[in-house]
CSV table of C-alpha atoms in Angstrom, one decimal:
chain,number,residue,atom,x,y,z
A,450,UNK,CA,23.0,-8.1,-36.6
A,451,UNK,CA,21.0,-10.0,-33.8
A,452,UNK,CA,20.8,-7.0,-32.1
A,453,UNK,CA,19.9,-4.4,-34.3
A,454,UNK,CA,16.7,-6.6,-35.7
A,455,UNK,CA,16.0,-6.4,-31.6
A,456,UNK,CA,16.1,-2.9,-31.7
A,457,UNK,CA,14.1,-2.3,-34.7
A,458,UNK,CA,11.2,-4.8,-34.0
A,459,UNK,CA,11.2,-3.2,-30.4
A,460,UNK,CA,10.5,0.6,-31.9
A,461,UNK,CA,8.3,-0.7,-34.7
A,462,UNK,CA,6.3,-1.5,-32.0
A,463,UNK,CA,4.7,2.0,-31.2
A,464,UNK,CA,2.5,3.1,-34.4
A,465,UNK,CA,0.1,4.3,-32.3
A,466,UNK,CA,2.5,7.0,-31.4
A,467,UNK,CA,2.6,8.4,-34.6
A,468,UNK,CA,5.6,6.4,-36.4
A,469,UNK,CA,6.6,7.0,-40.1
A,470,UNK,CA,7.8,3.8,-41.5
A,471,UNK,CA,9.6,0.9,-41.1
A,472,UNK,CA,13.1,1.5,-39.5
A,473,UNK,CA,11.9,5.3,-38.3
A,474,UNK,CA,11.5,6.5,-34.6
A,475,UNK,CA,8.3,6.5,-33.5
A,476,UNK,CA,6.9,10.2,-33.0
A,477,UNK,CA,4.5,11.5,-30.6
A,478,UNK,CA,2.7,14.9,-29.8
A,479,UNK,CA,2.7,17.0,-26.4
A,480,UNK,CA,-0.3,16.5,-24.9
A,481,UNK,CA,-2.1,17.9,-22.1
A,482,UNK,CA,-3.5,14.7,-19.5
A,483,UNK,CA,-3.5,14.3,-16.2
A,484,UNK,CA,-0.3,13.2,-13.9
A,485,UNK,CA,1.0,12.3,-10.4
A,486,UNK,CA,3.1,10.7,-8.7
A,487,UNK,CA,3.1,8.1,-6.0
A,488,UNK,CA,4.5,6.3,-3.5
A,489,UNK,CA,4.0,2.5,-3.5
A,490,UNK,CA,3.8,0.4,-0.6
A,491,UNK,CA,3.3,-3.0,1.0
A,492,UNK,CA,0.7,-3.7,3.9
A,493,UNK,CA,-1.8,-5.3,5.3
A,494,UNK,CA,-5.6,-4.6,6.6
A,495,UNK,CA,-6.4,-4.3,9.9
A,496,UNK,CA,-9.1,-3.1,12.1
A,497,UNK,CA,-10.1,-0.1,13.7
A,498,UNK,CA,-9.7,-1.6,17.2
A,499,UNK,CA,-9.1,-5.2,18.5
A,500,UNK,CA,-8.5,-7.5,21.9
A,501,UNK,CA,-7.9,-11.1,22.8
A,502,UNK,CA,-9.3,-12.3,26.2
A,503,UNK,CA,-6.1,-14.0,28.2
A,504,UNK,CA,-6.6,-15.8,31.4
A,505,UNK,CA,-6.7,-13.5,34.5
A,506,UNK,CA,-4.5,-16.5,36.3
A,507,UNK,CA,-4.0,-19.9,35.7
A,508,UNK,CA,-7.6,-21.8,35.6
A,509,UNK,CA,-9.8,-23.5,33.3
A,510,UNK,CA,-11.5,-21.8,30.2
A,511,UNK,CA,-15.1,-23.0,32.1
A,512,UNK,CA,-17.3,-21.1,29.8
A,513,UNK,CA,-16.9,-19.4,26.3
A,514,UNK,CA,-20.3,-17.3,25.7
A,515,UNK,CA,-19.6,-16.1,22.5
A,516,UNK,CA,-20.1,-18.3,18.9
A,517,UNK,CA,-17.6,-17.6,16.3
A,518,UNK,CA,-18.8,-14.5,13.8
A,519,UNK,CA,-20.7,-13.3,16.5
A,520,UNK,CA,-21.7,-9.5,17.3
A,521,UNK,CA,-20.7,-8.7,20.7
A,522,UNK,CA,-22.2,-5.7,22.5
A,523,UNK,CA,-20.1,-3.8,24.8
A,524,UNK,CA,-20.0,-5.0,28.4
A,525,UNK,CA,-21.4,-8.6,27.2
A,526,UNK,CA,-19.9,-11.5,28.9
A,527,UNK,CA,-17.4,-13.2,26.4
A,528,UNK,CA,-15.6,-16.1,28.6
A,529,UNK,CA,-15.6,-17.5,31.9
A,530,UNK,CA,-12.2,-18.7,33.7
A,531,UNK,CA,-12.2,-20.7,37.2
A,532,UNK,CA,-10.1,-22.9,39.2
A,533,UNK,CA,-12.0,-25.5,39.2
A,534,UNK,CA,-14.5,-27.4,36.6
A,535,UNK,CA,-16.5,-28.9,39.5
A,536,UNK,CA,-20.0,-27.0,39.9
A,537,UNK,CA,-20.1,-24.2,43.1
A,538,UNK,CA,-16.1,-24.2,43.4
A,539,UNK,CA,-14.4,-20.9,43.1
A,540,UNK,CA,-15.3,-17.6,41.3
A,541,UNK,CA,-17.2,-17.7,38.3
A,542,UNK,CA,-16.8,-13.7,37.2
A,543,UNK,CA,-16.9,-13.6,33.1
A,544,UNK,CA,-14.5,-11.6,31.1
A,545,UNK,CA,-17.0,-9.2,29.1
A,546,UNK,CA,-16.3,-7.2,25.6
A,547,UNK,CA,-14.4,-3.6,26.1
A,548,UNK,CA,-16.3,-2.7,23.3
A,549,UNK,CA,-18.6,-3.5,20.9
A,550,UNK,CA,-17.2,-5.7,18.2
A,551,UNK,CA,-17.3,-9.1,16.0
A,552,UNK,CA,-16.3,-12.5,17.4
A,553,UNK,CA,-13.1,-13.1,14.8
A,554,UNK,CA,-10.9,-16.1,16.4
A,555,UNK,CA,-11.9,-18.9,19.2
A,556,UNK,CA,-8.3,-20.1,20.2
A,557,UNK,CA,-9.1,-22.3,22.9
A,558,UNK,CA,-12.2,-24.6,23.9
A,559,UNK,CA,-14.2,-25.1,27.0
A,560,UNK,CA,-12.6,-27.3,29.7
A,561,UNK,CA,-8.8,-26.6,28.5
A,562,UNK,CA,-6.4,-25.8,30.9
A,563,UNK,CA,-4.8,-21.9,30.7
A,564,UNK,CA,-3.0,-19.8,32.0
A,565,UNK,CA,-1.0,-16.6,31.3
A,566,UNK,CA,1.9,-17.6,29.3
A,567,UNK,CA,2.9,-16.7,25.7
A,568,UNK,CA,0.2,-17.3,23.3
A,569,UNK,CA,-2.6,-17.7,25.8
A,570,UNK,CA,-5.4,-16.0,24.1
A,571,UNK,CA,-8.7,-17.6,24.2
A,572,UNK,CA,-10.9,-15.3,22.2
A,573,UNK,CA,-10.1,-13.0,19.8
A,574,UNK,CA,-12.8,-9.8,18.6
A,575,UNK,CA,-12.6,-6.6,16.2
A,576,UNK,CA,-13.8,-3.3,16.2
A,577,UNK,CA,-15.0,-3.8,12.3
A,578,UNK,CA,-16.8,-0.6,12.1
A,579,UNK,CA,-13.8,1.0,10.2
A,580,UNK,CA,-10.8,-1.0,8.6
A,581,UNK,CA,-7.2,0.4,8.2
A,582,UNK,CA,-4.1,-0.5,6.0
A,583,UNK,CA,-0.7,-0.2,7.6
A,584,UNK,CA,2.4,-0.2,5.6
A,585,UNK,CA,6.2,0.7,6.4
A,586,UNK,CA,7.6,3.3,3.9
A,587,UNK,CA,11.2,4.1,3.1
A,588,UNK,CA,12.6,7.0,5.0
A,589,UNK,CA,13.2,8.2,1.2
A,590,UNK,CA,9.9,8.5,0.3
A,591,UNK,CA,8.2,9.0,4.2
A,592,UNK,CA,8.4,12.9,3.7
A,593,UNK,CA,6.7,13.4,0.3
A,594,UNK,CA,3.6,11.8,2.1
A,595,UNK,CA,1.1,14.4,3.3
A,596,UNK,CA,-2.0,13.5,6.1
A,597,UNK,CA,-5.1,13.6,4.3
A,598,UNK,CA,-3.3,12.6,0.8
A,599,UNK,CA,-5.6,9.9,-1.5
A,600,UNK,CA,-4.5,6.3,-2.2
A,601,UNK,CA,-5.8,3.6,-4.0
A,602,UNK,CA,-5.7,-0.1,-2.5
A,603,UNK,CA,-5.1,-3.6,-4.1
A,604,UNK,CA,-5.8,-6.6,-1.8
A,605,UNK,CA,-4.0,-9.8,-2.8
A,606,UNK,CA,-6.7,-12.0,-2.3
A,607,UNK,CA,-9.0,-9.7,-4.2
A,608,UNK,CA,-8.1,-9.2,-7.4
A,609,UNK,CA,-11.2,-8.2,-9.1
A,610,UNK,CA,-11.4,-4.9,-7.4
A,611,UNK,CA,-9.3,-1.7,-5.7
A,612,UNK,CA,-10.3,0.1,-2.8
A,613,UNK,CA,-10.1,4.5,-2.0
A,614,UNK,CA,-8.0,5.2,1.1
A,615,UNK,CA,-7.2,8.1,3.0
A,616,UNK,CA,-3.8,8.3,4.9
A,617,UNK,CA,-4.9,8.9,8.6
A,618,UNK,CA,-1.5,9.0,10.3
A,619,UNK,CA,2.7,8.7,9.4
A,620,UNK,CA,5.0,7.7,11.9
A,621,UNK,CA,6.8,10.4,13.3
A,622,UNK,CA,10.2,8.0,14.2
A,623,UNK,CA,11.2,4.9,12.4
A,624,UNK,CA,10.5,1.4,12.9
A,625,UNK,CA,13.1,-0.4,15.1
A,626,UNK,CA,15.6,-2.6,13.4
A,627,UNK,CA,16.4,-5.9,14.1
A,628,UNK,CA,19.6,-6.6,15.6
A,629,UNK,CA,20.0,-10.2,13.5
A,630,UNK,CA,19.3,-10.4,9.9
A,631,UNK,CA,16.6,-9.0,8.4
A,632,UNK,CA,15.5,-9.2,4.9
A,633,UNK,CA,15.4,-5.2,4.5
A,634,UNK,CA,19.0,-5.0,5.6
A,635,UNK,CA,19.8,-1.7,7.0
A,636,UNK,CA,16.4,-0.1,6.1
A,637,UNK,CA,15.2,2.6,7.8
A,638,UNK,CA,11.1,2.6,7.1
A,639,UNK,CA,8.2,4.4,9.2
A,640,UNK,CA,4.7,3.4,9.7
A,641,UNK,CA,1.9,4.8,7.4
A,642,UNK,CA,-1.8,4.3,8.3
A,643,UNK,CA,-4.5,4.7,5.6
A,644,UNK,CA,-8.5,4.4,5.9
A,645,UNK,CA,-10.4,2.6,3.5
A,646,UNK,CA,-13.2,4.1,2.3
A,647,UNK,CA,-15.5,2.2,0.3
A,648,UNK,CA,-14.8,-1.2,2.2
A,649,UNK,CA,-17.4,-4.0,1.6
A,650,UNK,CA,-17.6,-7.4,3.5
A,651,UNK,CA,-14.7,-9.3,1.1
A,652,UNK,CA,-12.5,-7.1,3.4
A,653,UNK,CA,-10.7,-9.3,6.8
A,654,UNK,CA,-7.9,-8.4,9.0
A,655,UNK,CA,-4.6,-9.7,8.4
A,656,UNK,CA,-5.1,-9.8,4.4
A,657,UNK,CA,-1.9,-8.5,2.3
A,658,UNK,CA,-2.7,-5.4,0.3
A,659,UNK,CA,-0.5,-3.4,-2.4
A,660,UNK,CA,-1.1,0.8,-1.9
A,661,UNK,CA,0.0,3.3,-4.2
A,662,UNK,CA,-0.1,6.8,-2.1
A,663,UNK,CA,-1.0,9.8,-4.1
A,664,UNK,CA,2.0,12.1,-3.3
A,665,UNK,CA,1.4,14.7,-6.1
A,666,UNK,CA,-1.0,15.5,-9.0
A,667,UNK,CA,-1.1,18.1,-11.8
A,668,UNK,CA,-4.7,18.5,-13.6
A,669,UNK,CA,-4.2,19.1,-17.6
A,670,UNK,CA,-0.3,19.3,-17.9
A,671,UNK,CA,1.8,19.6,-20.9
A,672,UNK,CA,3.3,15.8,-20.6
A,673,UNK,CA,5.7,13.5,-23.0
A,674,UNK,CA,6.7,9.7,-21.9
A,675,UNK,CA,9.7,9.1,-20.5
A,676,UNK,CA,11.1,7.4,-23.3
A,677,UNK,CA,11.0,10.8,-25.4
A,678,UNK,CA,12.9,12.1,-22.6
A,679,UNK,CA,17.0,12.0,-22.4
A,680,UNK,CA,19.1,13.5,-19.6
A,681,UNK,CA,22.6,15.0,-20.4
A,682,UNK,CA,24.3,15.7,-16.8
A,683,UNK,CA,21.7,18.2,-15.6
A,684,UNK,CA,20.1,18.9,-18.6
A,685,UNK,CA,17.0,17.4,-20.0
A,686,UNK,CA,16.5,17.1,-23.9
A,687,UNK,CA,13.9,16.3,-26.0
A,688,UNK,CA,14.2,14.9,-30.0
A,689,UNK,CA,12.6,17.0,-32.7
A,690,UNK,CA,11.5,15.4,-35.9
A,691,UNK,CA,14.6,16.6,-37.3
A,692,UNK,CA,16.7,15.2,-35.5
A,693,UNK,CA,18.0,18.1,-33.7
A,694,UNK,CA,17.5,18.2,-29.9
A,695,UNK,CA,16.3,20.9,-27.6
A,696,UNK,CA,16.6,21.5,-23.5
A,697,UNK,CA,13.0,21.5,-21.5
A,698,UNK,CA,12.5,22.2,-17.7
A,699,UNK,CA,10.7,18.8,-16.6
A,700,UNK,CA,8.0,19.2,-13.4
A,701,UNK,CA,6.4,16.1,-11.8
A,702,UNK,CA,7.3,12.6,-12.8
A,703,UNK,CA,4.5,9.6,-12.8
A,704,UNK,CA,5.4,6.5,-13.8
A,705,UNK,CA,4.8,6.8,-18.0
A,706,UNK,CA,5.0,10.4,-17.8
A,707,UNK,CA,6.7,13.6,-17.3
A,708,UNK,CA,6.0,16.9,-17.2
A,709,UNK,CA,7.1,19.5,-19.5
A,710,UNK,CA,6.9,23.1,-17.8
A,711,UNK,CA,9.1,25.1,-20.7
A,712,UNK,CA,10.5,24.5,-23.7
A,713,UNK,CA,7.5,23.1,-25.6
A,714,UNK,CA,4.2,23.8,-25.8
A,715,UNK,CA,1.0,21.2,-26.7
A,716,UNK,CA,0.6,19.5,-30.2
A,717,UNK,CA,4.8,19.9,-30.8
A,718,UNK,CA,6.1,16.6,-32.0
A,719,UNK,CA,9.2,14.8,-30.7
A,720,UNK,CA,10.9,12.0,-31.5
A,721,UNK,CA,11.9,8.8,-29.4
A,722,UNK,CA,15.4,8.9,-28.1
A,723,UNK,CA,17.3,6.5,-30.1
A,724,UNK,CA,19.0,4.3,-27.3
A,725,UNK,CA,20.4,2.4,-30.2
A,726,UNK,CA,22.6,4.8,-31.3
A,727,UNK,CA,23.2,6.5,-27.7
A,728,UNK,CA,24.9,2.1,-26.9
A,729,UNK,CA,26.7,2.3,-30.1
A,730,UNK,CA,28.7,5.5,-28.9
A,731,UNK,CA,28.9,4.1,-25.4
């Protein structure tokens, strides 16, 4: 008895689809709207280019010309390395900006001892003129992805807002695995790039970003929920308000709706599949 007051108080809960009283299916009409489906994705922002200055040999970080936040112009002298601390000893040749970019890390300060080991970077700049999302995809979902194809970008730390991308380049071999453990098991994923287009300055390298790639989209299709939709081995059926049931040919899937390429046309009514009754005679 628990149950069934479950069910009902679940499908009383969808008048504005039309239903007829208490304890009835909820009803709904075939509409025409707008669909597509997507692929979803996990990533992260990063820029169109970036370097970190490393020590050309083991020396002292004599000079850093360059303030954090700072614009750098190509060619500009960015750190100085030497040998020596003491005034007139050894070379004093700067390491100058491949290009022209925005001072985003100072990892090491003046007078410190470096050399060209693991994690030796001293200055870190990006090429902020564009900024990217990259995101590793499923192999099962890599191919439905198209160059060129629209996506739409929520940034974790940004919650108030969602950013237009445009995918700029897929991977054309997967990722490799690890050989230990890895949280994504066995995996196979590639590497999808996307362009934001409407960036603004909220926007940093390194922030974690959820993208939902455009992989299909149908303008003014005939279109019913998915919860008005039952499969029966290969078929697909739909209630009518009578409570007979009758085979459609389904077209692209989003994720509240389906299409409906035959079998009704717009304004028909259906009725909810009853998954009470489909448990029962489980």
């Amino acid at each position: 008895a628990a149950a069934l007051v479950v069910v009902v108080v679940g499908f009383g809960a969808f008048p504005p689809l039309g239903g007829s009283g208490e304890g009835d299916l909820a009803t709904t009409a075939v509409e025409k709207r707008d669909i597509e489906s997507k692929v979803t994705a996990a990533g992260s922002v990063v820029p169109n280019r970036k370097t970190v200055f490393t020590p050309p040999y083991p020396g002292y970080l004599r000079k850093i010309h360059v303030n954090l936040g700072d614009i750098v112009k190509e060619n500009s002298p960015v750190v100085t390395v030497t040998q020596s601390l003491r005034e007139g000893t050894g070379d004093a040749y700067p390491l100058r900006a491949p290009f022209t970019g925005q001072v985003t890390q100072i990892l090491r300060g003046e007078g410190e001892w470096v050399d060209q080991t693991t994690g030796s970077g001293m200055v870190r700049m990006d090429d902020l003129s564009r900024l990217f999302v990259v995101c590793d995809v499923p192999e099962n979902d890599v191919l439905k992805i198209k160059l060129g194809a629209a996506a739409q970008v929520k940034v974790n730390a940004i919650s108030d807002r969602s950013y237009d991308a445009v995918v700029r380049s897929i991977s054309l071999a997967a990722k490799d695995r690890d050989k230990g453990w890895s949280r994504n098991g066995d995996r196979v994923e590639f590497e999808v790039k996307m362009e934001i287009i409407n960036r603004d300055e909220s926007l940093r390298p390194g922030l974690s970003a959820l993208v939902d790639i455009i992989t299909e989209s149908r303008k003014s299709a005939l279109s019913i929920p998915h919860e008005f939709l039952q499969k029966e081995g290969d078929k697909y059926l739909v209630t009518l308000p009578d409570g007979k049931t009758k085979e459609v040919k389904i077209g692209l899937k989003s994720d509240a709706w389906v299409e409906i390429l035959d079998g009704l046309k717009e304004n028909d009514r259906i009725r909810m599949v009853d998954f009470y009754s489909m448990k029962e005679g489980m």
